[in-house]
Amino acid sequence: MTIYLASESPRRSMLLQKIGIDFEHIKPNAEEITETQLSPEEYVKTNAIKKARSVLSQIDDGIIIAADTVVVKDDEILGKPLDENDAIRMLSKLSGAIHDVYTAIVVLEKGTDRMEIEVEQTRVEMREISTKEIQKYVESGEPLDAAGAYKIQERGAKFIRWIEGCYYNVVGLPISTLVEMLKKFNINV
């Protein structure tokens, strides 16, 4: 059975390759919601489901994997920054503070419409980051393509004091959770 990754994230592709999953990449065609009255869990679940369902018409059969990740600080959902100023605002908010990262994973089987959904939460503490450090990091361009305006697996690692929970959740795809979900579809990794 063919596995499809409904994502534009190179990080998610890299993680699937890393654990030996053969898959085909398929670009989702879904408008992400921006409704911030939802809980973080419902927000990421809704977006991940929309991504998975948006590719159904592009395949004949198979398993679709989709995910959505956000950072949450003081009840504010921080997705990808809109621009450099938004990235500076997000990093300033996260500086010296604890925040949560939520990722929803959807595994959807075309044909049966069977769907499994899981949400992972990881706590992260950033050290104090100076205005100069934030500016330099934002100028690198790295934060503009990441929830919460940082990438823990790249240059953003230098800002992280500790994490509690799944590291790969912060990267954007909690691998152990995904492996357990795939077992429910008789796919062993």
Short mmCIF file of N, CA and C in Angstrom, two decimals:
data_model
loop_
_atom_site.label_atom_id
_atom_site.label_comp_id
_atom_site.label_asym_id
_atom_site.label_seq_id
_atom_site.Cartn_x
_atom_site.Cartn_y
_atom_site.Cartn_z
N MET A 1 0.85 -1.18 0.00
CA MET A 1 0.00 0.00 0.00
C MET A 1 0.89 1.24 0.00
N THR A 2 0.56 2.21 -0.84
CA THR A 2 1.36 3.42 -0.95
C THR A 2 1.05 4.36 0.22
N ILE A 3 2.10 4.95 0.76
CA ILE A 3 1.97 5.96 1.81
C ILE A 3 2.25 7.31 1.18
N TYR A 4 1.38 8.28 1.47
CA TYR A 4 1.53 9.64 0.97
C TYR A 4 1.73 10.59 2.14
N LEU A 5 2.67 11.50 2.01
CA LEU A 5 2.86 12.55 2.99
C LEU A 5 2.25 13.82 2.42
N ALA A 6 1.16 14.27 3.05
CA ALA A 6 0.49 15.50 2.62
C ALA A 6 1.09 16.67 3.40
N SER A 7 2.20 17.17 2.90
CA SER A 7 2.93 18.22 3.61
C SER A 7 3.89 18.91 2.67
N GLU A 8 4.13 20.18 2.94
CA GLU A 8 5.15 20.93 2.22
C GLU A 8 6.43 21.03 3.05
N SER A 9 6.42 20.45 4.23
CA SER A 9 7.54 20.58 5.16
C SER A 9 8.70 19.65 4.80
N PRO A 10 9.87 20.21 4.50
CA PRO A 10 11.03 19.37 4.26
C PRO A 10 11.46 18.60 5.52
N ARG A 11 11.14 19.15 6.69
CA ARG A 11 11.49 18.48 7.95
C ARG A 11 10.70 17.19 8.11
N ARG A 12 9.42 17.23 7.79
CA ARG A 12 8.60 16.01 7.91
C ARG A 12 9.07 14.96 6.91
N SER A 13 9.39 15.37 5.70
CA SER A 13 9.92 14.42 4.71
C SER A 13 11.20 13.78 5.21
N MET A 14 12.08 14.60 5.76
CA MET A 14 13.36 14.11 6.27
C MET A 14 13.16 13.10 7.40
N LEU A 15 12.21 13.37 8.27
CA LEU A 15 11.96 12.46 9.39
C LEU A 15 11.42 11.11 8.91
N LEU A 16 10.52 11.12 7.94
CA LEU A 16 10.02 9.85 7.40
C LEU A 16 11.14 9.06 6.73
N GLN A 17 11.99 9.75 5.98
CA GLN A 17 13.13 9.09 5.35
C GLN A 17 14.06 8.51 6.40
N LYS A 18 14.27 9.26 7.47
CA LYS A 18 15.19 8.86 8.54
C LYS A 18 14.79 7.52 9.17
N ILE A 19 13.48 7.26 9.26
CA ILE A 19 13.05 6.01 9.90
C ILE A 19 12.70 4.93 8.87
N GLY A 20 13.00 5.20 7.61
CA GLY A 20 12.87 4.16 6.58
C GLY A 20 11.50 3.96 6.00
N ILE A 21 10.65 4.97 6.06
CA ILE A 21 9.32 4.85 5.46
C ILE A 21 9.41 5.28 4.00
N ASP A 22 8.97 4.38 3.11
CA ASP A 22 8.86 4.73 1.69
C ASP A 22 7.55 5.47 1.50
N PHE A 23 7.62 6.64 0.91
CA PHE A 23 6.41 7.44 0.74
C PHE A 23 6.52 8.31 -0.50
N GLU A 24 5.37 8.79 -0.92
CA GLU A 24 5.31 9.76 -2.00
C GLU A 24 4.86 11.09 -1.40
N HIS A 25 5.48 12.14 -1.86
CA HIS A 25 5.17 13.48 -1.38
C HIS A 25 4.01 14.03 -2.20
N ILE A 26 3.02 14.60 -1.53
CA ILE A 26 1.88 15.19 -2.23
C ILE A 26 1.53 16.51 -1.54
N LYS A 27 1.40 17.56 -2.32
CA LYS A 27 1.16 18.89 -1.76
C LYS A 27 -0.31 19.05 -1.36
N PRO A 28 -0.56 19.36 -0.09
CA PRO A 28 -1.95 19.58 0.32
C PRO A 28 -2.47 20.89 -0.26
N ASN A 29 -3.76 20.92 -0.51
CA ASN A 29 -4.40 22.12 -1.03
C ASN A 29 -5.50 22.51 -0.05
N ALA A 30 -5.08 22.96 1.12
CA ALA A 30 -6.04 23.28 2.18
C ALA A 30 -5.70 24.64 2.78
N GLU A 31 -6.72 25.45 2.93
CA GLU A 31 -6.55 26.71 3.64
C GLU A 31 -6.51 26.40 5.13
N GLU A 32 -5.41 26.75 5.78
CA GLU A 32 -5.34 26.51 7.22
C GLU A 32 -6.26 27.49 7.93
N ILE A 33 -6.90 26.99 8.97
CA ILE A 33 -7.76 27.87 9.76
C ILE A 33 -6.89 28.82 10.56
N THR A 34 -7.46 29.93 10.90
CA THR A 34 -6.75 30.89 11.76
C THR A 34 -7.62 31.23 12.96
N GLU A 35 -8.62 30.40 13.21
CA GLU A 35 -9.57 30.61 14.30
C GLU A 35 -8.89 30.34 15.63
N THR A 36 -8.54 31.39 16.34
CA THR A 36 -7.77 31.21 17.57
C THR A 36 -8.65 31.04 18.81
N GLN A 37 -9.97 30.96 18.63
CA GLN A 37 -10.83 30.65 19.78
C GLN A 37 -10.78 29.16 20.10
N LEU A 38 -10.29 28.36 19.18
CA LEU A 38 -10.17 26.92 19.41
C LEU A 38 -9.05 26.64 20.39
N SER A 39 -9.14 25.51 21.08
CA SER A 39 -8.02 25.08 21.92
C SER A 39 -6.86 24.71 20.99
N PRO A 40 -5.63 24.73 21.49
CA PRO A 40 -4.51 24.34 20.63
C PRO A 40 -4.70 22.95 20.03
N GLU A 41 -5.24 22.01 20.82
CA GLU A 41 -5.45 20.65 20.33
C GLU A 41 -6.43 20.63 19.15
N GLU A 42 -7.55 21.34 19.30
CA GLU A 42 -8.55 21.38 18.23
C GLU A 42 -8.02 22.12 17.01
N TYR A 43 -7.24 23.15 17.24
CA TYR A 43 -6.66 23.93 16.14
C TYR A 43 -5.78 23.05 15.25
N VAL A 44 -4.83 22.33 15.88
CA VAL A 44 -3.92 21.51 15.07
C VAL A 44 -4.65 20.30 14.46
N LYS A 45 -5.61 19.72 15.20
CA LYS A 45 -6.37 18.60 14.64
C LYS A 45 -7.15 19.04 13.41
N THR A 46 -7.81 20.18 13.51
CA THR A 46 -8.61 20.67 12.38
C THR A 46 -7.74 20.91 11.15
N ASN A 47 -6.58 21.54 11.34
CA ASN A 47 -5.70 21.81 10.20
C ASN A 47 -5.12 20.52 9.61
N ALA A 48 -4.74 19.59 10.46
CA ALA A 48 -4.17 18.33 9.96
C ALA A 48 -5.22 17.53 9.18
N ILE A 49 -6.44 17.50 9.67
CA ILE A 49 -7.52 16.80 8.96
C ILE A 49 -7.78 17.45 7.60
N LYS A 50 -7.81 18.78 7.58
CA LYS A 50 -8.02 19.49 6.31
C LYS A 50 -6.92 19.16 5.31
N LYS A 51 -5.68 19.10 5.77
CA LYS A 51 -4.56 18.77 4.88
C LYS A 51 -4.73 17.35 4.31
N ALA A 52 -5.06 16.40 5.18
CA ALA A 52 -5.21 15.00 4.74
C ALA A 52 -6.35 14.88 3.73
N ARG A 53 -7.48 15.47 4.04
CA ARG A 53 -8.65 15.35 3.15
C ARG A 53 -8.44 16.08 1.83
N SER A 54 -7.60 17.12 1.83
CA SER A 54 -7.41 17.91 0.61
C SER A 54 -6.71 17.13 -0.50
N VAL A 55 -6.06 16.03 -0.17
CA VAL A 55 -5.33 15.27 -1.20
C VAL A 55 -6.07 14.00 -1.62
N LEU A 56 -7.20 13.71 -1.00
CA LEU A 56 -7.95 12.48 -1.31
C LEU A 56 -8.24 12.33 -2.80
N SER A 57 -8.62 13.41 -3.45
CA SER A 57 -8.99 13.32 -4.87
C SER A 57 -7.78 13.11 -5.79
N GLN A 58 -6.58 13.28 -5.26
CA GLN A 58 -5.37 13.15 -6.07
C GLN A 58 -4.81 11.74 -6.09
N ILE A 59 -5.39 10.83 -5.29
CA ILE A 59 -4.86 9.46 -5.22
C ILE A 59 -5.98 8.45 -5.42
N ASP A 60 -5.61 7.24 -5.84
CA ASP A 60 -6.59 6.17 -6.02
C ASP A 60 -6.82 5.42 -4.72
N ASP A 61 -5.74 5.05 -4.06
CA ASP A 61 -5.84 4.40 -2.75
C ASP A 61 -4.52 4.61 -2.03
N GLY A 62 -4.51 4.22 -0.76
CA GLY A 62 -3.29 4.36 0.02
C GLY A 62 -3.55 5.01 1.37
N ILE A 63 -2.46 5.26 2.06
CA ILE A 63 -2.48 5.85 3.39
C ILE A 63 -1.92 7.27 3.29
N ILE A 64 -2.65 8.22 3.85
CA ILE A 64 -2.22 9.62 3.86
C ILE A 64 -1.78 9.99 5.27
N ILE A 65 -0.61 10.60 5.37
CA ILE A 65 -0.13 11.15 6.64
C ILE A 65 -0.12 12.67 6.50
N ALA A 66 -0.73 13.35 7.46
CA ALA A 66 -0.70 14.81 7.49
C ALA A 66 -0.47 15.25 8.93
N ALA A 67 0.09 16.44 9.09
CA ALA A 67 0.36 16.95 10.44
C ALA A 67 0.27 18.47 10.45
N ASP A 68 0.08 19.00 11.64
CA ASP A 68 0.10 20.45 11.83
C ASP A 68 0.70 20.73 13.19
N THR A 69 1.55 21.76 13.26
CA THR A 69 2.27 22.10 14.49
C THR A 69 2.09 23.58 14.81
N VAL A 70 1.87 23.87 16.09
CA VAL A 70 1.85 25.25 16.56
C VAL A 70 2.60 25.35 17.88
N VAL A 71 3.01 26.57 18.19
CA VAL A 71 3.61 26.91 19.48
C VAL A 71 2.57 27.72 20.23
N VAL A 72 2.45 27.50 21.54
CA VAL A 72 1.48 28.23 22.34
C VAL A 72 2.17 28.86 23.54
N LYS A 73 1.98 30.17 23.69
CA LYS A 73 2.51 30.91 24.84
C LYS A 73 1.43 31.86 25.32
N ASP A 74 1.12 31.79 26.61
CA ASP A 74 0.09 32.65 27.21
C ASP A 74 -1.22 32.59 26.42
N ASP A 75 -1.63 31.38 26.08
CA ASP A 75 -2.88 31.13 25.34
C ASP A 75 -2.89 31.70 23.93
N GLU A 76 -1.76 32.20 23.44
CA GLU A 76 -1.68 32.68 22.06
C GLU A 76 -1.09 31.59 21.18
N ILE A 77 -1.80 31.25 20.12
CA ILE A 77 -1.32 30.26 19.16
C ILE A 77 -0.38 30.95 18.18
N LEU A 78 0.85 30.45 18.13
CA LEU A 78 1.86 31.02 17.26
C LEU A 78 2.16 30.02 16.14
N GLY A 79 1.68 30.33 14.96
CA GLY A 79 1.99 29.51 13.80
C GLY A 79 3.27 30.04 13.16
N LYS A 80 3.35 29.94 11.85
CA LYS A 80 4.49 30.52 11.14
C LYS A 80 4.33 32.04 11.14
N PRO A 81 5.42 32.77 11.33
CA PRO A 81 5.31 34.23 11.33
C PRO A 81 4.91 34.76 9.95
N LEU A 82 4.19 35.86 9.96
CA LEU A 82 3.74 36.48 8.71
C LEU A 82 4.89 37.18 7.98
N ASP A 83 5.82 37.72 8.77
CA ASP A 83 6.95 38.45 8.20
C ASP A 83 8.04 38.57 9.28
N GLU A 84 9.10 39.31 8.99
CA GLU A 84 10.21 39.44 9.94
C GLU A 84 9.77 40.10 11.24
N ASN A 85 8.92 41.12 11.16
CA ASN A 85 8.45 41.79 12.38
C ASN A 85 7.66 40.83 13.27
N ASP A 86 6.85 39.99 12.65
CA ASP A 86 6.08 39.00 13.41
C ASP A 86 7.02 37.97 14.05
N ALA A 87 8.07 37.59 13.33
CA ALA A 87 9.06 36.65 13.89
C ALA A 87 9.76 37.27 15.10
N ILE A 88 10.11 38.54 15.00
CA ILE A 88 10.75 39.24 16.14
C ILE A 88 9.80 39.27 17.32
N ARG A 89 8.52 39.56 17.07
CA ARG A 89 7.52 39.59 18.14
C ARG A 89 7.41 38.23 18.82
N MET A 90 7.33 37.16 18.02
CA MET A 90 7.20 35.82 18.57
C MET A 90 8.41 35.43 19.41
N LEU A 91 9.60 35.64 18.87
CA LEU A 91 10.82 35.27 19.59
C LEU A 91 10.97 36.09 20.87
N SER A 92 10.59 37.35 20.85
CA SER A 92 10.64 38.19 22.05
C SER A 92 9.68 37.65 23.10
N LYS A 93 8.53 37.18 22.67
CA LYS A 93 7.53 36.61 23.59
C LYS A 93 8.04 35.30 24.21
N LEU A 94 8.75 34.49 23.42
CA LEU A 94 9.24 33.19 23.90
C LEU A 94 10.52 33.30 24.71
N SER A 95 11.25 34.39 24.55
CA SER A 95 12.54 34.58 25.21
C SER A 95 12.42 34.45 26.73
N GLY A 96 13.22 33.57 27.31
CA GLY A 96 13.26 33.39 28.76
C GLY A 96 12.02 32.75 29.35
N ALA A 97 11.22 32.12 28.52
CA ALA A 97 9.94 31.60 28.99
C ALA A 97 9.71 30.15 28.57
N ILE A 98 8.75 29.54 29.25
CA ILE A 98 8.30 28.19 28.92
C ILE A 98 7.10 28.31 27.99
N HIS A 99 7.07 27.46 26.97
CA HIS A 99 5.93 27.43 26.06
C HIS A 99 5.64 25.97 25.71
N ASP A 100 4.53 25.76 25.02
CA ASP A 100 4.12 24.42 24.62
C ASP A 100 4.09 24.32 23.10
N VAL A 101 4.45 23.14 22.60
CA VAL A 101 4.38 22.85 21.18
C VAL A 101 3.38 21.71 21.00
N TYR A 102 2.41 21.92 20.12
CA TYR A 102 1.39 20.92 19.83
C TYR A 102 1.51 20.49 18.38
N THR A 103 1.49 19.18 18.15
CA THR A 103 1.43 18.65 16.79
C THR A 103 0.31 17.62 16.73
N ALA A 104 -0.55 17.78 15.72
CA ALA A 104 -1.56 16.76 15.43
C ALA A 104 -1.07 15.96 14.24
N ILE A 105 -1.22 14.65 14.33
CA ILE A 105 -0.94 13.76 13.21
C ILE A 105 -2.25 13.09 12.82
N VAL A 106 -2.50 13.05 11.52
CA VAL A 106 -3.65 12.34 10.97
C VAL A 106 -3.12 11.25 10.04
N VAL A 107 -3.63 10.04 10.21
CA VAL A 107 -3.37 8.95 9.27
C VAL A 107 -4.74 8.56 8.72
N LEU A 108 -4.90 8.72 7.41
CA LEU A 108 -6.18 8.51 6.75
C LEU A 108 -6.02 7.49 5.63
N GLU A 109 -6.90 6.49 5.62
CA GLU A 109 -6.86 5.46 4.59
C GLU A 109 -7.92 5.74 3.53
N LYS A 110 -7.46 5.96 2.31
CA LYS A 110 -8.39 6.21 1.19
C LYS A 110 -9.14 4.91 0.90
N GLY A 111 -10.40 5.03 0.64
CA GLY A 111 -11.22 3.85 0.33
C GLY A 111 -12.09 3.49 1.51
N THR A 112 -11.48 3.33 2.67
CA THR A 112 -12.26 3.01 3.87
C THR A 112 -12.61 4.27 4.66
N ASP A 113 -11.90 5.36 4.40
CA ASP A 113 -12.03 6.61 5.15
C ASP A 113 -11.73 6.43 6.64
N ARG A 114 -11.05 5.35 6.96
CA ARG A 114 -10.62 5.14 8.34
C ARG A 114 -9.56 6.19 8.68
N MET A 115 -9.73 6.82 9.84
CA MET A 115 -8.82 7.88 10.23
C MET A 115 -8.42 7.75 11.69
N GLU A 116 -7.14 7.90 11.94
CA GLU A 116 -6.60 7.95 13.30
C GLU A 116 -6.02 9.35 13.50
N ILE A 117 -6.27 9.92 14.67
CA ILE A 117 -5.76 11.26 14.98
C ILE A 117 -5.13 11.23 16.36
N GLU A 118 -3.94 11.79 16.47
CA GLU A 118 -3.27 11.92 17.77
C GLU A 118 -2.70 13.33 17.87
N VAL A 119 -2.66 13.85 19.09
CA VAL A 119 -2.03 15.15 19.35
C VAL A 119 -0.96 14.96 20.41
N GLU A 120 0.22 15.46 20.13
CA GLU A 120 1.34 15.44 21.08
C GLU A 120 1.58 16.85 21.60
N GLN A 121 2.00 16.92 22.86
CA GLN A 121 2.35 18.21 23.47
C GLN A 121 3.74 18.09 24.07
N THR A 122 4.58 19.08 23.83
CA THR A 122 5.93 19.12 24.40
C THR A 122 6.14 20.49 25.02
N ARG A 123 6.71 20.52 26.22
CA ARG A 123 7.05 21.79 26.87
C ARG A 123 8.49 22.15 26.53
N VAL A 124 8.71 23.42 26.29
CA VAL A 124 10.03 23.91 25.90
C VAL A 124 10.33 25.18 26.67
N GLU A 125 11.56 25.30 27.16
CA GLU A 125 11.98 26.56 27.76
C GLU A 125 13.10 27.15 26.93
N MET A 126 12.93 28.42 26.60
CA MET A 126 13.99 29.16 25.92
C MET A 126 14.76 29.97 26.95
N ARG A 127 16.04 30.11 26.70
CA ARG A 127 16.83 31.02 27.54
C ARG A 127 16.49 32.45 27.13
N GLU A 128 16.97 33.41 27.90
CA GLU A 128 16.81 34.81 27.51
C GLU A 128 17.58 35.05 26.22
N ILE A 129 16.94 35.68 25.27
CA ILE A 129 17.58 35.97 23.98
C ILE A 129 17.64 37.49 23.83
N SER A 130 18.82 38.00 23.56
CA SER A 130 18.97 39.45 23.40
C SER A 130 18.31 39.92 22.11
N THR A 131 18.00 41.20 22.08
CA THR A 131 17.42 41.80 20.87
C THR A 131 18.35 41.61 19.68
N LYS A 132 19.65 41.74 19.92
CA LYS A 132 20.64 41.56 18.85
C LYS A 132 20.62 40.12 18.32
N GLU A 133 20.53 39.14 19.23
CA GLU A 133 20.47 37.73 18.82
C GLU A 133 19.21 37.45 18.00
N ILE A 134 18.09 38.01 18.46
CA ILE A 134 16.83 37.82 17.74
C ILE A 134 16.93 38.41 16.34
N GLN A 135 17.45 39.63 16.25
CA GLN A 135 17.58 40.30 14.95
C GLN A 135 18.46 39.49 14.00
N LYS A 136 19.59 39.02 14.50
CA LYS A 136 20.52 38.24 13.67
C LYS A 136 19.85 36.94 13.20
N TYR A 137 19.14 36.27 14.10
CA TYR A 137 18.47 35.02 13.75
C TYR A 137 17.38 35.26 12.70
N VAL A 138 16.60 36.30 12.89
CA VAL A 138 15.53 36.60 11.93
C VAL A 138 16.12 36.96 10.57
N GLU A 139 17.22 37.69 10.56
CA GLU A 139 17.88 38.05 9.29
C GLU A 139 18.39 36.82 8.54
N SER A 140 18.62 35.72 9.25
CA SER A 140 19.07 34.49 8.58
C SER A 140 17.95 33.88 7.72
N GLY A 141 16.71 34.28 7.99
CA GLY A 141 15.56 33.76 7.25
C GLY A 141 14.99 32.47 7.82
N GLU A 142 15.74 31.81 8.68
CA GLU A 142 15.29 30.52 9.21
C GLU A 142 13.94 30.57 9.93
N PRO A 143 13.67 31.59 10.75
CA PRO A 143 12.42 31.57 11.52
C PRO A 143 11.15 31.74 10.70
N LEU A 144 11.27 32.20 9.47
CA LEU A 144 10.08 32.54 8.69
C LEU A 144 9.28 31.32 8.23
N ASP A 145 9.86 30.14 8.34
CA ASP A 145 9.19 28.92 7.89
C ASP A 145 8.96 27.95 9.04
N ALA A 146 8.75 28.50 10.25
CA ALA A 146 8.63 27.61 11.40
C ALA A 146 7.59 28.14 12.39
N ALA A 147 6.79 27.23 12.92
CA ALA A 147 5.85 27.60 13.98
C ALA A 147 6.62 28.19 15.15
N GLY A 148 6.16 29.32 15.66
CA GLY A 148 6.83 29.96 16.78
C GLY A 148 8.11 30.67 16.39
N ALA A 149 8.46 30.66 15.12
CA ALA A 149 9.61 31.39 14.57
C ALA A 149 10.96 30.82 15.00
N TYR A 150 11.01 29.50 15.27
CA TYR A 150 12.32 28.89 15.52
C TYR A 150 12.32 27.44 15.07
N LYS A 151 13.51 26.97 14.74
CA LYS A 151 13.72 25.57 14.37
C LYS A 151 14.70 24.96 15.37
N ILE A 152 14.18 24.09 16.21
CA ILE A 152 14.99 23.47 17.26
C ILE A 152 16.11 22.61 16.69
N GLN A 153 15.91 22.08 15.48
CA GLN A 153 16.88 21.17 14.88
C GLN A 153 17.95 21.91 14.08
N GLU A 154 17.84 23.24 14.01
CA GLU A 154 18.83 24.02 13.27
C GLU A 154 19.40 25.10 14.19
N ARG A 155 19.58 26.31 13.69
CA ARG A 155 20.19 27.38 14.49
C ARG A 155 19.40 27.70 15.75
N GLY A 156 18.10 27.48 15.71
CA GLY A 156 17.26 27.77 16.87
C GLY A 156 17.61 26.93 18.09
N ALA A 157 18.37 25.86 17.90
CA ALA A 157 18.78 25.00 19.02
C ALA A 157 19.53 25.79 20.09
N LYS A 158 20.24 26.82 19.69
CA LYS A 158 21.07 27.58 20.65
C LYS A 158 20.23 28.37 21.65
N PHE A 159 18.93 28.48 21.40
CA PHE A 159 18.06 29.23 22.31
C PHE A 159 17.36 28.33 23.34
N ILE A 160 17.45 27.02 23.17
CA ILE A 160 16.66 26.10 23.98
C ILE A 160 17.40 25.69 25.25
N ARG A 161 16.77 25.91 26.39
CA ARG A 161 17.34 25.51 27.67
C ARG A 161 17.00 24.05 27.97
N TRP A 162 15.73 23.67 27.83
CA TRP A 162 15.32 22.28 28.03
C TRP A 162 13.99 22.01 27.33
N ILE A 163 13.73 20.71 27.13
CA ILE A 163 12.41 20.30 26.65
C ILE A 163 11.91 19.15 27.52
N GLU A 164 10.61 19.05 27.62
CA GLU A 164 9.96 17.95 28.34
C GLU A 164 8.95 17.33 27.38
N GLY A 165 9.27 16.14 26.93
CA GLY A 165 8.41 15.48 25.95
C GLY A 165 9.20 15.11 24.71
N CYS A 166 8.50 14.90 23.64
CA CYS A 166 9.10 14.40 22.40
C CYS A 166 9.81 15.51 21.63
N TYR A 167 11.11 15.33 21.43
CA TYR A 167 11.91 16.28 20.64
C TYR A 167 11.35 16.39 19.22
N TYR A 168 11.02 15.25 18.61
CA TYR A 168 10.55 15.27 17.22
C TYR A 168 9.19 15.96 17.07
N ASN A 169 8.44 16.05 18.16
CA ASN A 169 7.21 16.83 18.14
C ASN A 169 7.53 18.30 17.87
N VAL A 170 8.60 18.80 18.48
CA VAL A 170 9.00 20.19 18.28
C VAL A 170 9.51 20.40 16.85
N VAL A 171 10.14 19.39 16.29
CA VAL A 171 10.60 19.46 14.89
C VAL A 171 9.39 19.48 13.95
N GLY A 172 8.30 18.81 14.34
CA GLY A 172 7.08 18.85 13.53
C GLY A 172 6.42 17.52 13.23
N LEU A 173 7.00 16.41 13.74
CA LEU A 173 6.39 15.10 13.50
C LEU A 173 6.85 14.12 14.58
N PRO A 174 6.02 13.91 15.61
CA PRO A 174 6.41 12.98 16.67
C PRO A 174 6.47 11.54 16.15
N ILE A 175 7.67 11.09 15.90
CA ILE A 175 7.91 9.82 15.20
C ILE A 175 7.33 8.61 15.92
N SER A 176 7.58 8.49 17.23
CA SER A 176 7.10 7.29 17.93
C SER A 176 5.58 7.21 17.90
N THR A 177 4.91 8.34 18.00
CA THR A 177 3.45 8.36 17.91
C THR A 177 3.00 7.92 16.53
N LEU A 178 3.66 8.44 15.50
CA LEU A 178 3.31 8.06 14.13
C LEU A 178 3.49 6.56 13.90
N VAL A 179 4.59 6.00 14.40
CA VAL A 179 4.85 4.56 14.22
C VAL A 179 3.72 3.74 14.86
N GLU A 180 3.29 4.13 16.05
CA GLU A 180 2.20 3.42 16.72
C GLU A 180 0.89 3.55 15.93
N MET A 181 0.65 4.72 15.36
CA MET A 181 -0.56 4.92 14.55
C MET A 181 -0.53 4.04 13.30
N LEU A 182 0.62 3.96 12.65
CA LEU A 182 0.74 3.15 11.43
C LEU A 182 0.53 1.67 11.71
N LYS A 183 0.91 1.21 12.91
CA LYS A 183 0.68 -0.19 13.28
C LYS A 183 -0.81 -0.54 13.24
N LYS A 184 -1.66 0.43 13.54
CA LYS A 184 -3.11 0.20 13.51
C LYS A 184 -3.61 -0.04 12.08
N PHE A 185 -2.78 0.32 11.09
CA PHE A 185 -3.09 0.08 9.69
C PHE A 185 -2.26 -1.08 9.14
N ASN A 186 -1.69 -1.86 10.05
CA ASN A 186 -0.83 -3.00 9.70
C ASN A 186 0.41 -2.59 8.90
N ILE A 187 0.91 -1.42 9.21
CA ILE A 187 2.16 -0.94 8.61
C ILE A 187 3.20 -0.91 9.71
N ASN A 188 4.20 -1.77 9.58
CA ASN A 188 5.25 -1.84 10.59
C ASN A 188 6.52 -1.21 10.05
N VAL A 189 7.08 -0.35 10.85
CA VAL A 189 8.29 0.38 10.45
C VAL A 189 9.47 -0.21 11.19
#
